[in-house]
CSV table of C-alpha atoms and ligand atoms in Angstrom, one decimal:
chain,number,residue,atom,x,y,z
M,787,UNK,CA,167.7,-220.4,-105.4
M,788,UNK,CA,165.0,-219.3,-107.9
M,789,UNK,CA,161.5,-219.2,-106.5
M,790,UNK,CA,160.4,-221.1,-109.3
M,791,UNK,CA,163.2,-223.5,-109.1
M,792,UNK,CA,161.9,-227.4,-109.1
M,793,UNK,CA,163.7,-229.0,-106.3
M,794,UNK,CA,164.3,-233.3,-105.9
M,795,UNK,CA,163.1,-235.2,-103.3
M,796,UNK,CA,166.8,-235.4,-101.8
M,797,UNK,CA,167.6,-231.5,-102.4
M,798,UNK,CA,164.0,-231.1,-100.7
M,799,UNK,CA,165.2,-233.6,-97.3
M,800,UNK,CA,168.7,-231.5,-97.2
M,801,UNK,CA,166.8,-228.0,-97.6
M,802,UNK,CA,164.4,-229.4,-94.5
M,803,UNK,CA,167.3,-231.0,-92.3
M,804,UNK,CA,165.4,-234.5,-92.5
M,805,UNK,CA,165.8,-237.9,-94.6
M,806,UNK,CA,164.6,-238.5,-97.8
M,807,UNK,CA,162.4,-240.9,-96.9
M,808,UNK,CA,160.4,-238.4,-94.8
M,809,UNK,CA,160.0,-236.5,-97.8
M,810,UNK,CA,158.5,-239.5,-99.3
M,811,UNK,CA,155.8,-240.5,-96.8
M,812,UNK,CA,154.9,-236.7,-96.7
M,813,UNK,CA,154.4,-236.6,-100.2
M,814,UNK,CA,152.6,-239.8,-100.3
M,815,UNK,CA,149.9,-238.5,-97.1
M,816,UNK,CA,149.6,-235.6,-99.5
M,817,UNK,CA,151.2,-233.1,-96.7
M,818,UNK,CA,153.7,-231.9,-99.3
M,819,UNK,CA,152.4,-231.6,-102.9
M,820,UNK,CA,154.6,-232.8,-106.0
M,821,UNK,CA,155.0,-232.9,-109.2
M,822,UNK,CA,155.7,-236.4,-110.9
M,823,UNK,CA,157.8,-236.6,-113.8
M,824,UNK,CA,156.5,-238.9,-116.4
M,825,UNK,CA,159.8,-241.7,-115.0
M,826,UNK,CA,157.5,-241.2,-111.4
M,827,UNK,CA,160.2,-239.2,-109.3
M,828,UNK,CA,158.5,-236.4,-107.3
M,829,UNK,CA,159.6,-233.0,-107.7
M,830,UNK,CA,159.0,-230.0,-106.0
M,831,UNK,CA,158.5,-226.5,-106.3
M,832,UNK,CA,159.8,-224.2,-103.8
M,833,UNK,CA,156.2,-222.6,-103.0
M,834,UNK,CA,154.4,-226.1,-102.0
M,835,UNK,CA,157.5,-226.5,-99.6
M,836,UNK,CA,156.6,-223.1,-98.1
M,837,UNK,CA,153.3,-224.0,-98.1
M,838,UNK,CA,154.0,-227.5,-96.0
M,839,UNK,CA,156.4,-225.7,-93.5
M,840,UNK,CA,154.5,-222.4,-92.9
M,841,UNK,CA,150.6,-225.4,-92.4
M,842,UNK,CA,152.8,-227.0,-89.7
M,843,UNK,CA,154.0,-224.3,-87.9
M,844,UNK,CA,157.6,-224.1,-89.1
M,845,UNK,CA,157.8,-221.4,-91.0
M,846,UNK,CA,159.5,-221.4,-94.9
M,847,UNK,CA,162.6,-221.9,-96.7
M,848,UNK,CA,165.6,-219.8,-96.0
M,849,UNK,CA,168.2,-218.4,-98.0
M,850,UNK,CA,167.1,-217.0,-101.4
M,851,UNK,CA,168.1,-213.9,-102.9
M,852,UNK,CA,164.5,-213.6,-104.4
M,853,UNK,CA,163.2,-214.1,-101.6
M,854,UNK,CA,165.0,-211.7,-99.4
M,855,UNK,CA,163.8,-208.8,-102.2
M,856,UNK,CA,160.5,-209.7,-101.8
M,857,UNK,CA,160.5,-208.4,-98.2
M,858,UNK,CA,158.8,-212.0,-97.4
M,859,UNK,CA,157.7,-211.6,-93.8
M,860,UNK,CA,156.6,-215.5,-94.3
M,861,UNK,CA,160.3,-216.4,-94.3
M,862,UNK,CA,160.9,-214.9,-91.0
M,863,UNK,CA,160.4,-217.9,-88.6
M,864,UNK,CA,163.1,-220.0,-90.6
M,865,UNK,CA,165.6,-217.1,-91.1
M,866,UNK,CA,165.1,-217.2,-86.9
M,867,UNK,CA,165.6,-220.9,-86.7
M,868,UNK,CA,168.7,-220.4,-89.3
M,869,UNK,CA,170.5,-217.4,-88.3
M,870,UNK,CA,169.7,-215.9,-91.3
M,871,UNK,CA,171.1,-212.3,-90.7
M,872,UNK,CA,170.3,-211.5,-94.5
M,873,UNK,CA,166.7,-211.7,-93.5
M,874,UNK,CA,166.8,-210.7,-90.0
M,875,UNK,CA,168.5,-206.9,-90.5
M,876,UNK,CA,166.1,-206.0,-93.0
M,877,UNK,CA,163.2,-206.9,-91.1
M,878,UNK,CA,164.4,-204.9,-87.7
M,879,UNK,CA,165.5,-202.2,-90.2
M,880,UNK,CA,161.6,-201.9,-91.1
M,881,UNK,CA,160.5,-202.2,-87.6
M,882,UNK,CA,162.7,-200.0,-86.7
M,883,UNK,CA,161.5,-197.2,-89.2
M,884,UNK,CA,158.1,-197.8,-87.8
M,885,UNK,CA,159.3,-197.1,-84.3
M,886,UNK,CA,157.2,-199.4,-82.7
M,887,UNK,CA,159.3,-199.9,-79.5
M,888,UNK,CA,156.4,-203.2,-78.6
M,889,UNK,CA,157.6,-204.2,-82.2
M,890,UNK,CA,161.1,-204.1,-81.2
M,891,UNK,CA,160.7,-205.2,-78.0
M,892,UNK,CA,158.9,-208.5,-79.1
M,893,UNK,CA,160.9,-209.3,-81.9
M,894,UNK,CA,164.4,-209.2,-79.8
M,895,UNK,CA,163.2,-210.8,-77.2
M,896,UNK,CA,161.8,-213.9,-79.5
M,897,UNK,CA,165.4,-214.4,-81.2
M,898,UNK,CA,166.6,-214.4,-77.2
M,899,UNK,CA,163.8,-217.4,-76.7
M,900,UNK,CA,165.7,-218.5,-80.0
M,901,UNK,CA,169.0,-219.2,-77.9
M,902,UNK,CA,170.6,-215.6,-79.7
M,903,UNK,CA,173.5,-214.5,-77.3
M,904,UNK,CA,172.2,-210.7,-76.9
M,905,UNK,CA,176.0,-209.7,-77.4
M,906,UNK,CA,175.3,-211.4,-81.2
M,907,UNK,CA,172.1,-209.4,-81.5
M,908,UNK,CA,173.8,-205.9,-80.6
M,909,UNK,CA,176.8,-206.6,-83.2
M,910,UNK,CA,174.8,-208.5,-86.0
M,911,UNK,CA,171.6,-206.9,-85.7
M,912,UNK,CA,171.1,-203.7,-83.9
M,913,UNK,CA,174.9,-201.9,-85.2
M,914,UNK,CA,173.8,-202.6,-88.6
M,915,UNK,CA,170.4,-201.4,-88.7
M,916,UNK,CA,171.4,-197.9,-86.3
M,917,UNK,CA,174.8,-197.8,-89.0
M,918,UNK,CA,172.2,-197.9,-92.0
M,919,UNK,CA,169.6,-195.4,-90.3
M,920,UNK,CA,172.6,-193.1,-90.1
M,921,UNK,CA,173.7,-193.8,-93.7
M,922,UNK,CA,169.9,-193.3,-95.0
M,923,UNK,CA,169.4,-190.4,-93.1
M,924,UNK,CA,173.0,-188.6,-94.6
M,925,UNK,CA,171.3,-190.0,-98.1
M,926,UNK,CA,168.2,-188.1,-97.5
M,927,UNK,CA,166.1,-191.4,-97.3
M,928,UNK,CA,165.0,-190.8,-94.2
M,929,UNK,CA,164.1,-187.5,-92.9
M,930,UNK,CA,165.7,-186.3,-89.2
M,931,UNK,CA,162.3,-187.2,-87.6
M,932,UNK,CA,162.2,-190.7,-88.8
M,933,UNK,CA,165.4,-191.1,-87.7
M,934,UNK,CA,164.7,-190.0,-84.4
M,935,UNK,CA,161.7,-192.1,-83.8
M,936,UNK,CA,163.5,-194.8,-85.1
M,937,UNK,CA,166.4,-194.7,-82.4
M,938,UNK,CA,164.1,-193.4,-79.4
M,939,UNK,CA,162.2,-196.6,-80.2
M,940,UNK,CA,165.0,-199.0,-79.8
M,941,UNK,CA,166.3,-196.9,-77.1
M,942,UNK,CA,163.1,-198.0,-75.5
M,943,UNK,CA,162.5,-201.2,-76.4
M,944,UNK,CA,166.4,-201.8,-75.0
M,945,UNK,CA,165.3,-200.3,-71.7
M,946,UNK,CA,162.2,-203.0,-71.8
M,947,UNK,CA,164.8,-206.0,-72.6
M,948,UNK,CA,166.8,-204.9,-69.5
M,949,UNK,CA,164.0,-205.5,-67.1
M,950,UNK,CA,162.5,-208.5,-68.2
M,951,UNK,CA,165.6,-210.3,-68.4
M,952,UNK,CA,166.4,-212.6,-66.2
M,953,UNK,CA,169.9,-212.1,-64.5
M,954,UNK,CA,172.8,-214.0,-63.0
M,955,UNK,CA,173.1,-213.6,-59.5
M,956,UNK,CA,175.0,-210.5,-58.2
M,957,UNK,CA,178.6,-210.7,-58.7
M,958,UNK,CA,180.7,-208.1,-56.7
M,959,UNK,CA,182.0,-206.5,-59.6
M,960,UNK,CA,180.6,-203.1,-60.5
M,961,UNK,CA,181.0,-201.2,-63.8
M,962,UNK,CA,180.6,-197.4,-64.7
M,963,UNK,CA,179.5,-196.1,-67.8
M,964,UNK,CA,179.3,-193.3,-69.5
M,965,UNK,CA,179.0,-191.2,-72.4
M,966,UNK,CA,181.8,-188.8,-72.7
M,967,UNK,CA,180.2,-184.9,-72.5
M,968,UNK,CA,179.1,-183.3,-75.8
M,969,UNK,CA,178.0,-187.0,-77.2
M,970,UNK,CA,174.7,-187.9,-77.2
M,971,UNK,CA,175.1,-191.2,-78.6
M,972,UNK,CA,174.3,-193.9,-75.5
M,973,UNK,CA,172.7,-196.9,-77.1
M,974,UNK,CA,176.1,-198.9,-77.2
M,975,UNK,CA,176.8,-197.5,-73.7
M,976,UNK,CA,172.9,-199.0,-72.7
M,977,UNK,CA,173.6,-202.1,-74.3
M,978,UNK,CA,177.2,-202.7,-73.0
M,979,UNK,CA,175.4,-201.9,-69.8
M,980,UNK,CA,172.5,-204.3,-70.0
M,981,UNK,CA,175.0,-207.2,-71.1
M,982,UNK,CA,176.7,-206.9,-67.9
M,983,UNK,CA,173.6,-206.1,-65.8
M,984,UNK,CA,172.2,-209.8,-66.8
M,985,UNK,CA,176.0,-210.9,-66.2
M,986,UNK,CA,174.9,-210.1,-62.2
M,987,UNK,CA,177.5,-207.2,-62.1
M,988,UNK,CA,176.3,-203.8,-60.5
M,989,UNK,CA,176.2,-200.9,-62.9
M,990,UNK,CA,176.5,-197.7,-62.4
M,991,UNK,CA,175.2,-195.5,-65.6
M,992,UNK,CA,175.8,-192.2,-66.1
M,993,UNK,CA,174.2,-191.7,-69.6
M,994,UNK,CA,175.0,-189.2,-72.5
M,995,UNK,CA,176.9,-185.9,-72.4
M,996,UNK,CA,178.7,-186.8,-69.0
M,997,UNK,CA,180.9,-183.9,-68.4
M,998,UNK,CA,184.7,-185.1,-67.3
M,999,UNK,CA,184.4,-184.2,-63.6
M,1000,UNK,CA,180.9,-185.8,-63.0
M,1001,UNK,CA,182.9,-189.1,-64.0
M,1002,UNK,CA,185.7,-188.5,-61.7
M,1003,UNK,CA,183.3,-187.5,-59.2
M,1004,UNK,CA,181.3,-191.2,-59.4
M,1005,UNK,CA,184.8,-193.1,-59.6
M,1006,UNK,CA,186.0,-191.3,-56.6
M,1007,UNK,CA,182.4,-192.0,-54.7
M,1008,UNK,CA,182.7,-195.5,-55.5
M,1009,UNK,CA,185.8,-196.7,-57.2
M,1010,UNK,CA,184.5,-199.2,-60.3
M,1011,UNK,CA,186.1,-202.4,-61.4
M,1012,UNK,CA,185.4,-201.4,-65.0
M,1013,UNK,CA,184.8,-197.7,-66.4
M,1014,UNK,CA,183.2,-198.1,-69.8
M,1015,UNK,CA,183.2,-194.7,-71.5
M,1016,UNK,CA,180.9,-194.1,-74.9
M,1017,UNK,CA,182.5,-191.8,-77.5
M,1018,UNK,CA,181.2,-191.7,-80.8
M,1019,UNK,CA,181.6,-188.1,-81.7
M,1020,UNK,CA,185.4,-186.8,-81.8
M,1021,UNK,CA,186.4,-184.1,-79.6
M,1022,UNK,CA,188.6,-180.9,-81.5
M,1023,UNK,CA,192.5,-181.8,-81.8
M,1024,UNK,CA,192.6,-179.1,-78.9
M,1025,UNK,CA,190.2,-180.3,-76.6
M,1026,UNK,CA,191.3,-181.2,-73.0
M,1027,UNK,CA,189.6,-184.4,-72.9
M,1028,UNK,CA,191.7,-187.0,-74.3
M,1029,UNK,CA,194.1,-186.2,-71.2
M,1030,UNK,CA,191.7,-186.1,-69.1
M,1031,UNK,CA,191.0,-189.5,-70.1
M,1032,UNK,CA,194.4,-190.6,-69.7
M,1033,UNK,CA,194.9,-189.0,-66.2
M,1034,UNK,CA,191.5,-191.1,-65.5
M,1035,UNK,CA,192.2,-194.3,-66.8
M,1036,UNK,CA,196.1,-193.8,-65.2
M,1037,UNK,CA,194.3,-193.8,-61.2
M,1038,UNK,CA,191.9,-196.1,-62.0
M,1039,UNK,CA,195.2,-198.9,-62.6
M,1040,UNK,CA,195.9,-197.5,-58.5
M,1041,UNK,CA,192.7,-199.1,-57.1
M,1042,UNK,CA,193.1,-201.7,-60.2
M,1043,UNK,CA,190.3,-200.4,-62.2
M,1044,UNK,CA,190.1,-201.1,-66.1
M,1045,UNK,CA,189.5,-198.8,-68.4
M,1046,UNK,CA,187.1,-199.4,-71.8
M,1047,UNK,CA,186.7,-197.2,-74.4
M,1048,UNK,CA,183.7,-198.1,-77.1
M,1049,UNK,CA,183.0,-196.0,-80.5
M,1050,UNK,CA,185.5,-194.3,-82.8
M,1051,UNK,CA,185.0,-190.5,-81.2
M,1052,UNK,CA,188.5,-191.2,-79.5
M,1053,UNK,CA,190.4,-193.3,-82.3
M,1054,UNK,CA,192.5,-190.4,-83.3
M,1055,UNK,CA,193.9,-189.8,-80.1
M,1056,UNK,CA,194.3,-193.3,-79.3
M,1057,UNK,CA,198.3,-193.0,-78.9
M,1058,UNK,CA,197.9,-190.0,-76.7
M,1059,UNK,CA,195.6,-192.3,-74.4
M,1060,UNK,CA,197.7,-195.4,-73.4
M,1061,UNK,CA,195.5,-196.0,-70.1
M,1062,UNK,CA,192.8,-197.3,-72.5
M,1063,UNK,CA,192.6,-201.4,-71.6
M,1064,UNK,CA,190.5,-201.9,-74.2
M,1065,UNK,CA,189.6,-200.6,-77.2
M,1066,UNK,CA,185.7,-201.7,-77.7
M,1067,UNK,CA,185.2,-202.8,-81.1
M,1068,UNK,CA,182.2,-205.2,-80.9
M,1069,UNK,CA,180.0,-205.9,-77.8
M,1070,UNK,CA,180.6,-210.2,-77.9
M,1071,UNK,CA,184.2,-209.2,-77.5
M,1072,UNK,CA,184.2,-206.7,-75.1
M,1073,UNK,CA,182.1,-208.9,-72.9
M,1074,UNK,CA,184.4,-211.9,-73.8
M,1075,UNK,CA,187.6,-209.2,-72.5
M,1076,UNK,CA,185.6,-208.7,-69.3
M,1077,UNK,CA,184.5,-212.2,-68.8
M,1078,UNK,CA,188.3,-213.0,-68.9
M,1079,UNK,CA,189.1,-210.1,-66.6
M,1080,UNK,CA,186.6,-210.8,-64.1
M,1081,UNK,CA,185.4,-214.1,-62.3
M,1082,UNK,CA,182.5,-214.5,-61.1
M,1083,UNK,CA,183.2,-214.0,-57.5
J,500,B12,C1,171.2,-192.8,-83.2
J,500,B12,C2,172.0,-191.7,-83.7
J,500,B12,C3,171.9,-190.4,-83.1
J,500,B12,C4,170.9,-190.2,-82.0
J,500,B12,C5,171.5,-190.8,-80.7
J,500,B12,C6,170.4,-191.3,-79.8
J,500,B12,C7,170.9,-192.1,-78.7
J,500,B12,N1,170.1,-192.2,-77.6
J,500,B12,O1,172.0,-192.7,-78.7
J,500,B12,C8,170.8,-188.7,-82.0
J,500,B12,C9,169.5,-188.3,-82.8
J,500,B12,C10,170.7,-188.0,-80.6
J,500,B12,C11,172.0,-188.2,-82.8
J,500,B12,C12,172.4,-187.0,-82.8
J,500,B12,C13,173.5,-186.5,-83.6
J,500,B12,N2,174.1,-187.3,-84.5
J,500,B12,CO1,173.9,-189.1,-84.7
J,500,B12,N3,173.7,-191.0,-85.2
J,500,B12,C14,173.0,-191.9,-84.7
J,500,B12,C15,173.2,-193.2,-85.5
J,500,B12,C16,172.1,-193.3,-86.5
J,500,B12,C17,173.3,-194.4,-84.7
J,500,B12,C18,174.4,-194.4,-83.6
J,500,B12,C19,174.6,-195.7,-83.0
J,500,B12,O2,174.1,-196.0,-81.9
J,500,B12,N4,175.4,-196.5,-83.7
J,500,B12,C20,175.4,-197.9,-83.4
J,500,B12,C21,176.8,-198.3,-82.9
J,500,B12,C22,176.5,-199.5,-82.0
J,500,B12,O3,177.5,-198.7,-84.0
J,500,B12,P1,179.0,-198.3,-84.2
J,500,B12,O4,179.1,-196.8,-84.0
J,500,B12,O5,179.5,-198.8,-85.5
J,500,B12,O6,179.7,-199.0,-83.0
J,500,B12,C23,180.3,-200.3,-83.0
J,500,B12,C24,181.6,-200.2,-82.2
J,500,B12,O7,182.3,-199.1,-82.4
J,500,B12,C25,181.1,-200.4,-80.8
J,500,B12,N5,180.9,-199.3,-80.0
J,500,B12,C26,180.5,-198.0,-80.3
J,500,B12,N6,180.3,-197.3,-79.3
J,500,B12,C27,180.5,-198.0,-78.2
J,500,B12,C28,180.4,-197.7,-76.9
J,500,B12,C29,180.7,-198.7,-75.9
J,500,B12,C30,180.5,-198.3,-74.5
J,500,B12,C31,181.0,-200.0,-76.4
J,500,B12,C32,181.3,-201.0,-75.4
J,500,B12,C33,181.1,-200.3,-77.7
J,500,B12,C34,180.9,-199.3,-78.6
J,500,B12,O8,179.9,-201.1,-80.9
J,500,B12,C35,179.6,-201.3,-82.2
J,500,B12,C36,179.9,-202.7,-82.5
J,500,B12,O9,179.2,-203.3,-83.5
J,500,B12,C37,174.6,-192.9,-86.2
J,500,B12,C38,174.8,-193.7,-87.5
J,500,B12,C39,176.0,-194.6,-87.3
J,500,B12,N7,176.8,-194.8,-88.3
J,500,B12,O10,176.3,-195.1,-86.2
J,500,B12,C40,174.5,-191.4,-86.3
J,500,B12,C41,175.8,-190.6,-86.3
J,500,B12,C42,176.8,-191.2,-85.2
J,500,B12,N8,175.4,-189.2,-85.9
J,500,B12,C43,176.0,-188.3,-86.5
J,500,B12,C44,175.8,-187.0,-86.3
J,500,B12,C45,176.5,-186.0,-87.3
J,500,B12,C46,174.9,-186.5,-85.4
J,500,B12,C47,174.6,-185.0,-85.1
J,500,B12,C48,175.8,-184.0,-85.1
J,500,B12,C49,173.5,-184.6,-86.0
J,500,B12,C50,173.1,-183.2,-86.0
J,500,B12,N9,173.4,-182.5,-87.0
J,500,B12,O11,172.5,-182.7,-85.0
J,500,B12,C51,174.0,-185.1,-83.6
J,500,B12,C52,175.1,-185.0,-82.6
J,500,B12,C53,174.6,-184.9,-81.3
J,500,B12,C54,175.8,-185.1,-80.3
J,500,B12,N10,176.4,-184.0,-79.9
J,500,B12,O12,176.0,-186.2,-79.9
J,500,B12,C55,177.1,-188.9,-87.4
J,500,B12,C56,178.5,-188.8,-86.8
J,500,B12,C57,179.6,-188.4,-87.7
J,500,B12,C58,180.8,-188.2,-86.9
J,500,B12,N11,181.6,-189.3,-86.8
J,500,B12,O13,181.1,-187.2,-86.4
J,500,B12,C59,176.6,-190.3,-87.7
J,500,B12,C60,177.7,-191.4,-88.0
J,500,B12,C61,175.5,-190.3,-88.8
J,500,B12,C62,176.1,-190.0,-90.1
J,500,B12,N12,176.2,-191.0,-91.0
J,500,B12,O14,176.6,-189.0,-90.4
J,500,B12,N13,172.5,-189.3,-83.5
């Protein structure tokens, strides 16, 4: 779709999701403006179309290449209403740079008013963004304090979304997580843990750089029905802790505990670490695995 593009009155009704004749009698009340050709049909260009949506509130045409280059923050309640990822990732990518954690906060939880599973969010939106911050900062287009700020802010804007969420009821299932030691890398560990929070289970979080006996130490305090261990940076060939992770996940099957890893820091060793349940890949799966693990009850 060009900008400049001259739509018809029926291409205009399927952009909008309504009939043709609602087209009409807006054009006629003047609500929409056209352009008659000299045979009378009514054509329109994609700006007064914008201009009708964003005067009654509902925002402006999706899904043009153009568009998305022109970094057109008009377009962002239709993108919402649409799905429209293409717009959505660049915009939290900017608001992310700006590390404005209210920013953040607001925009996440409007797409949640929007009917967004939060599972979608983390793998369509927030993986992306943190994947492309890492990407521009290896680039050199961002520098290691932007980058910082950046992640601290949706770190803290995540926190936000946890408590003013509303939850299922308690469930009596209870989940430790962690962030193996050495690995500062927690966000998917905090979201996988606020996905199951609002899920009513009881969560147990240990946070980044856990060392290997402070998580042995919690499952033996309180043996968990799910341990959910982060791991994005890979240990040395030689390091002890892929075994340790295997003697781990091999008790946890004695008090019928399951055992998740999330992030590739473990994928070399993954045939060295059979224990592992499940391999986390995205977040709407992983809670999809546990959903069909777990009851409610
Ligand atoms: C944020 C960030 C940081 C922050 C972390 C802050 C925090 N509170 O988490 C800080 C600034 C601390 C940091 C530090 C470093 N970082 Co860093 N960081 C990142 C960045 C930008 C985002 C990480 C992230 O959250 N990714 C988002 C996740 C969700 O995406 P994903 O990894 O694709 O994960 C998917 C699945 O695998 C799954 N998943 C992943 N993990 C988990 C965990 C669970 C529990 C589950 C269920 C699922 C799951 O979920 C996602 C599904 O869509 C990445 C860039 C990148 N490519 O990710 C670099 C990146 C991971 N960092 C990198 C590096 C090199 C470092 C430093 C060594 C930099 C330095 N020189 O100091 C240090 C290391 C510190 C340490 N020892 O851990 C490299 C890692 C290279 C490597 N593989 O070894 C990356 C890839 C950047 C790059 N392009 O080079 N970093």
């Amino acid at each position: 779709m060009k900008p400049d593009q001259i739509f018809s009155s029926k291409e205009v009704a399927d952009m909008l999701g309504v009939n043709e004749s609602s087209v009409k009698r807006w054009t006629d009340s003047g609500k929409i403006k056209c352009i008659r050709t000299p045979g009378g049909h009514r054509k329109f260009r994609l700006e007064d179309v914008n201009d009708f949506l964003r005067v009654n509130n509902l925002g402006s045409v999706p899904f043009s290449d153009q568009l998305f280059q022109r970094r057109d923050d008009d377009n962002l309640p239709v993108a919402i209403r649409y799905r429209d990822y293409g717009i959505l990732i660049p915009h939290f990518y900017r608001l992310a740079l700006l590390a404005d954690s209210n920013e953040i906060f607001n925009f996440l939880t409007i797409l949640g008013m929007h009917d967004y599973p939060l599972a979608d969010l983390f793998d369509y939106l927030l993986s992306p963004v943190l994947v492309r911050i890492g990407t521009d900062w290896e680039m050199g287009k961002v520098s290691v304090d932007e980058e910082h700020a950046a992640t601290a802010a949706i770190f803290d804007s995540l926190i936000r979304l946890q408590f003013s969420s509303t939850r299922l009821p308690r469930n009596p299932h209870h989940a430790l997580i962690a962030v193996l030691e050495n690995d500062f890398h927690e966000i998917p560990a905090k979201c996988m843990g606020i996905l199951l929070d609002r899920e009513g289970w009881n969560i147990h979080y240990l946070g980044a750089n856990s060392p290997i006996f402070s998580i042995e130490n919690a499952i033996r305090r309180q043996p968990p029905s799910v341990l959910i261990l982060g791991s994005t940076i890979a240990p040395d060939q030689n390091s002890p802790i892929p075994e340790a992770v295997e003697k781990i996940g091999r008790s946890l099957k004695n008090t019928g505990g399951h055992l998740i890893v999330g992030g590739s820091g473990l994928n070399s060793f993954r045939d060295t670490i059979p224990s592992v349940d499940w391999w986390a890949g995205s977040f709407r799966e992983t809670l999809q695995f546990i959903r069909t693990r777990f009851s409610a009850n």
